[in-house]
PDB file of C-alpha atoms in Angstrom:
ATOM      1  CA  LYS A   1      74.315 110.000  88.966  1.00 67.00           C
ATOM      2  CA  ALA A   2      76.404 106.754  88.842  1.00 80.00           C
ATOM      3  CA  GLY A   3      78.896 106.195  91.640  1.00 94.00           C
ATOM      4  CA  VAL A   4      82.429 105.711  91.560  1.00 97.00           C
ATOM      5  CA  THR A   5      83.559 102.128  89.615  1.00 97.00           C
ATOM      6  CA  GLN A   6      86.577 100.692  90.461  1.00 98.00           C
ATOM      7  CA  THR A   7      87.639  97.470  87.929  1.00 97.00           C
ATOM      8  CA  PRO A   8      88.988  94.835  88.072  1.00 97.00           C
ATOM      9  CA  ARG A   9      86.410  94.139  91.100  1.00 96.00           C
ATOM     10  CA  TYR A  10      88.755  90.365  92.301  1.00 97.00           C
ATOM     11  CA  LEU A  11      92.284  90.609  91.287  1.00 97.00           C
ATOM     12  CA  ILE A  12      94.866  87.415  91.894  1.00 98.00           C
ATOM     13  CA  LYS A  13      98.227  87.099  90.237  1.00 97.00           C
ATOM     14  CA  THR A  14     101.947  86.227  92.062  1.00 97.00           C
ATOM     15  CA  ARG A  15     105.052  87.840  93.880  1.00 98.00           C
ATOM     16  CA  GLY A  16     106.951  89.844  90.759  1.00 97.00           C
ATOM     17  CA  GLN A  17     103.929  90.511  88.969  1.00 98.00           C
ATOM     18  CA  GLN A  18     102.758  93.733  87.981  1.00 98.00           C
ATOM     19  CA  VAL A  19      99.138  95.227  88.026  1.00 98.00           C
ATOM     20  CA  THR A  20      97.360  98.207  86.675  1.00 98.00           C
ATOM     21  CA  LEU A  21      93.698  99.177  88.930  1.00 98.00           C
ATOM     22  CA  SER A  22      91.208 101.008  87.259  1.00 98.00           C
ATOM     23  CA  CYS A  23      88.540 104.030  89.272  1.00 98.00           C
ATOM     24  CA  SER A  24      86.420 105.557  86.673  1.00 98.00           C
ATOM     25  CA  PRO A  25      84.840 108.668  89.224  1.00 97.00           C
ATOM     26  CA  ILE A  26      80.907 110.623  89.537  1.00 95.00           C
ATOM     27  CA  SER A  27      80.651 112.466  86.809  1.00 95.00           C
ATOM     28  CA  GLY A  28      81.855 116.183  87.257  1.00 92.00           C
ATOM     29  CA  HIS A  29      84.385 114.739  89.866  1.00 92.00           C
ATOM     30  CA  ARG A  30      88.327 116.165  89.349  1.00 92.00           C
ATOM     31  CA  SER A  31      90.222 114.457  91.564  1.00 91.00           C
ATOM     32  CA  VAL A  32      90.374 110.689  93.042  1.00 93.00           C
ATOM     33  CA  SER A  33      92.304 109.598  95.682  1.00 93.00           C
ATOM     34  CA  TRP A  34      93.744 106.267  96.602  1.00 96.00           C
ATOM     35  CA  TYR A  35      93.414 103.786  99.838  1.00 95.00           C
ATOM     36  CA  GLN A  36      94.914 100.393 100.484  1.00 96.00           C
ATOM     37  CA  GLN A  37      92.806  98.397 103.400  1.00 95.00           C
ATOM     38  CA  THR A  38      94.155  95.790 104.758  1.00 94.00           C
ATOM     39  CA  PRO A  39      93.894  93.963 108.028  1.00 89.00           C
ATOM     40  CA  GLY A  40      96.953  94.856 110.247  1.00 87.00           C
ATOM     41  CA  GLN A  41      97.365  98.650 108.421  1.00 87.00           C
ATOM     42  CA  GLY A  42      93.792  99.646 108.097  1.00 88.00           C
ATOM     43  CA  LEU A  43      92.407 101.917 105.958  1.00 90.00           C
ATOM     44  CA  GLN A  44      95.550 103.686 104.648  1.00 92.00           C
ATOM     45  CA  PHE A  45      96.306 106.884 101.849  1.00 91.00           C
ATOM     46  CA  LEU A  46      98.704 106.602  99.025  1.00 95.00           C
ATOM     47  CA  PHE A  47      97.306 109.297  96.906  1.00 92.00           C
ATOM     48  CA  GLU A  48      94.873 111.241  95.237  1.00 91.00           C
ATOM     49  CA  TYR A  49      95.034 113.420  91.627  1.00 93.00           C
ATOM     50  CA  PHE A  50      93.198 116.245  90.706  1.00 91.00           C
ATOM     51  CA  SER A  51      93.331 117.806  87.015  1.00 91.00           C
ATOM     52  CA  GLU A  52      95.711 114.925  86.139  1.00 94.00           C
ATOM     53  CA  THR A  53      99.127 116.228  88.586  1.00 93.00           C
ATOM     54  CA  GLN A  54      99.453 114.684  91.712  1.00 93.00           C
ATOM     55  CA  ARG A  55      98.630 116.845  94.407  1.00 88.00           C
ATOM     56  CA  ASN A  56      98.683 114.597  97.579  1.00 86.00           C
ATOM     57  CA  LYS A  57     100.809 111.775  98.227  1.00 90.00           C
ATOM     58  CA  GLY A  58     101.176 108.889 101.192  1.00 90.00           C
ATOM     59  CA  ASN A  59     104.219 107.112 101.954  1.00 91.00           C
ATOM     60  CA  PHE A  60     104.445 104.577  99.979  1.00 95.00           C
ATOM     61  CA  PRO A  61     107.203 103.285  98.169  1.00 96.00           C
ATOM     62  CA  GLY A  62     107.506 103.994  94.526  1.00 95.00           C
ATOM     63  CA  ARG A  63     106.140 100.602  93.650  1.00 97.00           C
ATOM     64  CA  PHE A  64     102.662 102.411  93.990  1.00 98.00           C
ATOM     65  CA  SER A  65     102.257 104.929  91.017  1.00 97.00           C
ATOM     66  CA  GLY A  66      99.557 106.082  89.755  1.00 97.00           C
ATOM     67  CA  ARG A  67      97.932 108.631  86.824  1.00 97.00           C
ATOM     68  CA  GLN A  68      94.707 110.927  85.470  1.00 97.00           C
ATOM     69  CA  PHE A  69      93.087 111.144  81.587  1.00 97.00           C
ATOM     70  CA  SER A  70      92.013 114.232  81.796  1.00 96.00           C
ATOM     71  CA  ASN A  71      88.530 113.008  81.538  1.00 95.00           C
ATOM     72  CA  SER A  72      89.454 112.494  85.894  1.00 95.00           C
ATOM     73  CA  ARG A  73      89.605 108.628  85.451  1.00 97.00           C
ATOM     74  CA  SER A  74      92.444 107.566  87.264  1.00 98.00           C
ATOM     75  CA  GLU A  75      94.911 104.264  87.492  1.00 98.00           C
ATOM     76  CA  MET A  76      97.332 103.242  90.064  1.00 98.00           C
ATOM     77  CA  ASN A  77      99.901 100.215  89.327  1.00 98.00           C
ATOM     78  CA  VAL A  78     101.486  97.924  91.370  1.00 98.00           C
ATOM     79  CA  SER A  79     105.559  96.836  89.724  1.00 95.00           C
ATOM     80  CA  THR A  80     107.049  94.176  91.881  1.00 96.00           C
ATOM     81  CA  LEU A  81     104.135  92.373  93.188  1.00 97.00           C
ATOM     82  CA  GLU A  82     104.792  91.450  97.091  1.00 97.00           C
ATOM     83  CA  LEU A  83     102.664  89.698  99.159  1.00 97.00           C
ATOM     84  CA  GLY A  84     102.214  92.027 101.438  1.00 96.00           C
ATOM     85  CA  ASP A  85     100.524  94.323  98.584  1.00 97.00           C
ATOM     86  CA  SER A  86      97.780  92.027  99.012  1.00 97.00           C
ATOM     87  CA  ALA A  87      94.577  94.177 100.436  1.00 97.00           C
ATOM     88  CA  LEU A  88      91.835  95.658  99.278  1.00 97.00           C
ATOM     89  CA  TYR A  89      92.646  99.216  97.606  1.00 98.00           C
ATOM     90  CA  LEU A  90      90.009 101.587  97.518  1.00 97.00           C
ATOM     91  CA  CYS A  91      89.646 104.858  94.859  1.00 96.00           C
ATOM     92  CA  ALA A  92      87.147 107.878  96.261  1.00 94.00           C
ATOM     93  CA  SER A  93      86.524 110.752  94.556  1.00 93.00           C
ATOM     94  CA  SER A  94      84.822 114.315  95.578  1.00 90.00           C
ATOM     95  CA  ALA A  95      84.475 117.433  93.533  1.00 88.00           C
ATOM     96  CA  ASP A  96      88.134 119.610  93.910  1.00 80.00           C
ATOM     97  CA  GLY A  97      88.985 118.459  96.762  1.00 68.00           C
ATOM     98  CA  ARG A  98      88.882 120.552  99.282  1.00 70.00           C
ATOM     99  CA  ALA A  99      86.760 119.727 102.811  1.00 62.00           C
ATOM    100  CA  SER A 100      84.934 122.975 103.272  1.00 63.00           C
ATOM    101  CA  THR A 101      83.030 122.509  99.989  1.00 63.00           C
ATOM    102  CA  ASP A 102      83.386 118.874  98.667  1.00 77.00           C
ATOM    103  CA  THR A 103      82.385 114.741 100.615  1.00 84.00           C
ATOM    104  CA  GLN A 104      84.826 111.559  99.475  1.00 87.00           C
ATOM    105  CA  TYR A 105      83.156 109.384  97.858  1.00 91.00           C
ATOM    106  CA  PHE A 106      84.135 105.554  97.985  1.00 94.00           C
ATOM    107  CA  GLY A 107      83.737 102.885  95.221  1.00 96.00           C
ATOM    108  CA  PRO A 108      83.382  99.850  96.114  1.00 96.00           C
ATOM    109  CA  GLY A 109      86.961  98.058  95.565  1.00 97.00           C
ATOM    110  CA  THR A 110      89.812  95.274  94.158  1.00 97.00           C
ATOM    111  CA  ARG A 111      91.222  93.069  95.928  1.00 97.00           C
ATOM    112  CA  LEU A 112      93.396  91.843  95.314  1.00 98.00           C
ATOM    113  CA  THR A 113      95.356  88.763  96.036  1.00 97.00           C
ATOM    114  CA  VAL A 114      98.999  88.077  96.410  1.00 97.00           C
ATOM    115  CA  LEU A 115     100.303  84.351  96.004  1.00 97.00           C
TER     116      LEU A 115
ATOM    117  CA  ASP B   1      98.878 109.685 112.482  1.00 65.00           C
ATOM    118  CA  ALA B   2      94.708 109.276 113.167  1.00 67.00           C
ATOM    119  CA  LYS B   3      93.390 112.951 114.617  1.00 83.00           C
ATOM    120  CA  THR B   4      90.678 110.446 116.182  1.00 92.00           C
ATOM    121  CA  THR B   5      90.308 108.496 119.749  1.00 93.00           C
ATOM    122  CA  GLN B   6      86.832 105.901 119.046  1.00 96.00           C
ATOM    123  CA  PRO B   7      86.625 103.204 121.307  1.00 97.00           C
ATOM    124  CA  PRO B   8      87.130  99.536 119.420  1.00 96.00           C
ATOM    125  CA  SER B   9      83.526  99.164 119.425  1.00 97.00           C
ATOM    126  CA  MET B  10      79.324  99.259 120.672  1.00 97.00           C
ATOM    127  CA  ASP B  11      76.400  97.619 121.186  1.00 97.00           C
ATOM    128  CA  CYS B  12      73.521  99.480 120.646  1.00 97.00           C
ATOM    129  CA  ALA B  13      69.723  97.011 121.177  1.00 97.00           C
ATOM    130  CA  GLU B  14      67.327  97.592 118.051  1.00 97.00           C
ATOM    131  CA  GLY B  15      65.867 100.540 117.218  1.00 96.00           C
ATOM    132  CA  ARG B  16      67.144 103.044 120.055  1.00 97.00           C
ATOM    133  CA  ALA B  17      70.153 105.161 119.207  1.00 97.00           C
ATOM    134  CA  ALA B  18      73.570 104.446 118.471  1.00 98.00           C
ATOM    135  CA  ASN B  19      75.594 107.539 119.933  1.00 98.00           C
ATOM    136  CA  LEU B  20      79.329 107.066 118.785  1.00 98.00           C
ATOM    137  CA  PRO B  21      81.916 109.240 120.896  1.00 97.00           C
ATOM    138  CA  CYS B  22      84.540 110.470 118.434  1.00 96.00           C
ATOM    139  CA  ASN B  23      87.622 112.988 120.267  1.00 95.00           C
ATOM    140  CA  HIS B  24      90.185 115.127 118.027  1.00 92.00           C
ATOM    141  CA  SER B  25      91.591 117.167 120.838  1.00 91.00           C
ATOM    142  CA  THR B  26      94.229 118.051 119.150  1.00 88.00           C
ATOM    143  CA  ILE B  27      91.788 119.528 116.470  1.00 89.00           C
ATOM    144  CA  SER B  28      92.605 122.253 114.473  1.00 85.00           C
ATOM    145  CA  GLY B  29      90.627 125.578 113.593  1.00 84.00           C
ATOM    146  CA  ASN B  30      90.213 124.646 109.784  1.00 82.00           C
ATOM    147  CA  GLU B  31      90.192 121.341 110.511  1.00 85.00           C
ATOM    148  CA  TYR B  32      86.595 119.190 110.019  1.00 88.00           C
ATOM    149  CA  VAL B  33      85.454 116.526 111.446  1.00 92.00           C
ATOM    150  CA  TYR B  34      84.237 113.772 109.370  1.00 92.00           C
ATOM    151  CA  TRP B  35      81.922 110.606 109.989  1.00 95.00           C
ATOM    152  CA  TYR B  36      81.901 106.972 107.455  1.00 95.00           C
ATOM    153  CA  ARG B  37      81.032 103.999 107.942  1.00 97.00           C
ATOM    154  CA  GLN B  38      82.056 100.772 105.946  1.00 96.00           C
ATOM    155  CA  ILE B  39      80.053  98.134 106.168  1.00 94.00           C
ATOM    156  CA  HIS B  40      81.993  94.723 105.762  1.00 86.00           C
ATOM    157  CA  SER B  41      84.077  94.192 102.527  1.00 80.00           C
ATOM    158  CA  GLN B  42      82.747  97.371 101.117  1.00 90.00           C
ATOM    159  CA  GLY B  43      83.889 101.028  99.942  1.00 94.00           C
ATOM    160  CA  PRO B  44      83.284 103.380 102.448  1.00 94.00           C
ATOM    161  CA  GLN B  45      80.276 105.360 103.140  1.00 94.00           C
ATOM    162  CA  TYR B  46      80.281 109.248 103.436  1.00 92.00           C
ATOM    163  CA  ILE B  47      77.337 110.043 107.060  1.00 95.00           C
ATOM    164  CA  ILE B  48      78.137 113.616 107.764  1.00 94.00           C
ATOM    165  CA  HIS B  49      80.524 116.441 108.580  1.00 91.00           C
ATOM    166  CA  GLY B  50      80.757 119.310 110.569  1.00 91.00           C
ATOM    167  CA  LEU B  51      82.752 122.251 111.804  1.00 90.00           C
ATOM    168  CA  LYS B  52      81.908 123.943 114.557  1.00 90.00           C
ATOM    169  CA  ASN B  53      78.070 123.598 114.568  1.00 87.00           C
ATOM    170  CA  ASN B  54      75.951 120.996 115.047  1.00 94.00           C
ATOM    171  CA  GLU B  55      74.434 119.066 111.982  1.00 95.00           C
ATOM    172  CA  THR B  56      71.530 116.519 110.685  1.00 97.00           C
ATOM    173  CA  ASN B  57      70.989 114.796 107.145  1.00 95.00           C
ATOM    174  CA  GLU B  58      68.317 111.754 106.574  1.00 95.00           C
ATOM    175  CA  MET B  59      71.464 109.546 108.301  1.00 94.00           C
ATOM    176  CA  ALA B  60      72.299 111.070 111.058  1.00 97.00           C
ATOM    177  CA  SER B  61      73.095 113.315 113.170  1.00 98.00           C
ATOM    178  CA  LEU B  62      76.287 115.014 114.038  1.00 97.00           C
ATOM    179  CA  ILE B  63      76.838 116.829 117.817  1.00 97.00           C
ATOM    180  CA  ILE B  64      79.971 118.337 118.484  1.00 96.00           C
ATOM    181  CA  THR B  65      81.052 119.904 122.032  1.00 96.00           C
ATOM    182  CA  GLU B  66      82.024 123.668 121.675  1.00 94.00           C
ATOM    183  CA  ASP B  67      85.853 123.658 122.581  1.00 94.00           C
ATOM    184  CA  ARG B  68      85.760 120.960 119.685  1.00 94.00           C
ATOM    185  CA  LYS B  69      87.750 118.274 120.645  1.00 94.00           C
ATOM    186  CA  SER B  70      85.234 115.992 120.929  1.00 95.00           C
ATOM    187  CA  SER B  71      81.652 114.948 118.711  1.00 96.00           C
ATOM    188  CA  THR B  72      79.222 112.381 118.390  1.00 97.00           C
ATOM    189  CA  LEU B  73      77.712 111.063 116.054  1.00 98.00           C
ATOM    190  CA  ILE B  74      73.838 109.126 116.419  1.00 98.00           C
ATOM    191  CA  LEU B  75      71.776 107.301 114.534  1.00 97.00           C
ATOM    192  CA  PRO B  76      68.280 107.677 115.722  1.00 96.00           C
ATOM    193  CA  HIS B  77      66.879 105.091 115.223  1.00 94.00           C
ATOM    194  CA  ALA B  78      69.501 101.786 115.005  1.00 96.00           C
ATOM    195  CA  THR B  79      69.109  98.532 112.417  1.00 96.00           C
ATOM    196  CA  LEU B  80      70.506  96.241 112.277  1.00 96.00           C
ATOM    197  CA  ARG B  81      71.649  96.857 108.498  1.00 94.00           C
ATOM    198  CA  ASP B  82      73.740  99.676 110.162  1.00 96.00           C
ATOM    199  CA  THR B  83      76.137  97.112 111.715  1.00 96.00           C
ATOM    200  CA  ALA B  84      79.696  98.247 110.757  1.00 97.00           C
ATOM    201  CA  VAL B  85      82.917  99.938 111.277  1.00 96.00           C
ATOM    202  CA  TYR B  86      82.475 103.770 112.241  1.00 97.00           C
ATOM    203  CA  TYR B  87      85.295 106.160 111.415  1.00 95.00           C
ATOM    204  CA  CYS B  88      85.621 109.638 112.519  1.00 95.00           C
ATOM    205  CA  ILE B  89      87.980 111.374 111.251  1.00 90.00           C
ATOM    206  CA  VAL B  90      89.288 115.114 110.614  1.00 87.00           C
ATOM    207  CA  ARG B  91      90.176 117.153 107.350  1.00 81.00           C
ATOM    208  CA  VAL B  92      91.645 119.776 106.817  1.00 71.00           C
ATOM    209  CA  ALA B  93      89.624 122.453 104.710  1.00 57.00           C
ATOM    210  CA  SER B  94      92.496 122.195 101.174  1.00 55.00           C
ATOM    211  CA  GLY B  95      93.919 119.092 100.314  1.00 57.00           C
ATOM    212  CA  ASP B  96      92.040 115.302  99.998  1.00 59.00           C
ATOM    213  CA  LYS B  97      94.040 113.546 102.165  1.00 69.00           C
ATOM    214  CA  ILE B  98      92.454 111.481 104.816  1.00 77.00           C
ATOM    215  CA  ILE B  99      93.627 110.005 108.209  1.00 80.00           C
ATOM    216  CA  PHE B 100      91.671 106.808 108.850  1.00 84.00           C
ATOM    217  CA  GLY B 101      91.990 105.463 112.109  1.00 85.00           C
ATOM    218  CA  LYS B 102      90.734 102.079 113.262  1.00 88.00           C
ATOM    219  CA  GLY B 103      87.625 103.693 113.871  1.00 94.00           C
ATOM    220  CA  THR B 104      84.467 101.177 116.117  1.00 97.00           C
ATOM    221  CA  ARG B 105      82.348  98.433 115.154  1.00 97.00           C
ATOM    222  CA  LEU B 106      78.843  98.932 116.038  1.00 98.00           C
ATOM    223  CA  HIS B 107      77.076  96.031 116.501  1.00 97.00           C
ATOM    224  CA  ILE B 108      73.322  96.554 116.054  1.00 96.00           C
ATOM    225  CA  LEU B 109      71.839  93.401 118.768  1.00 95.00           C
ATOM    226  CA  PRO B 110      67.958  92.582 117.560  1.00 92.00           C
TER     227      PRO B 110
END
């Protein structure tokens, strides 16, 4: 089975711009979660989608948003980029999001640099 | 906040067993212990998870104390490729949020 894929792998933007990142989960997985990783804050949970609905949300401002499509692919959007948004953005997928039967598998990430 | 405490770094000689400890003294009855590792700038890789019984797979073994307040991940024969940051995480049985701590940076010494 193919793993989680994320596009693009690297991205450079300037302050004030917006960006959209894409994630394709493992085939058959319906839950997609997004995380931000920075050297200062480590890995932080952004949000999780299941069956096109946001099911969990972390403590990030409204500039960070996401959506999930009927084929479980997900996108996340960051508007009005700030320098502090420079980070590795990771996507993870799981079958149904219940820890008792499920495991999250991570993609390689998208490295976003904001200048 | 992360509910786990791990040493910031550890060294292990190549070929020896690497034993990575994790404290989760406030773990609830429905929370699982998960271990992931992250090799530099790659996505975290799932290793193993358990609830209260010890678990073993092709990568590692997970030993959970009887009171479930701590656990140990064992890599039986460490190689240089096991150099990574290892994260111990507790997750509830429902919902999919993972709270990562700072992890343990494992150095494998040749």
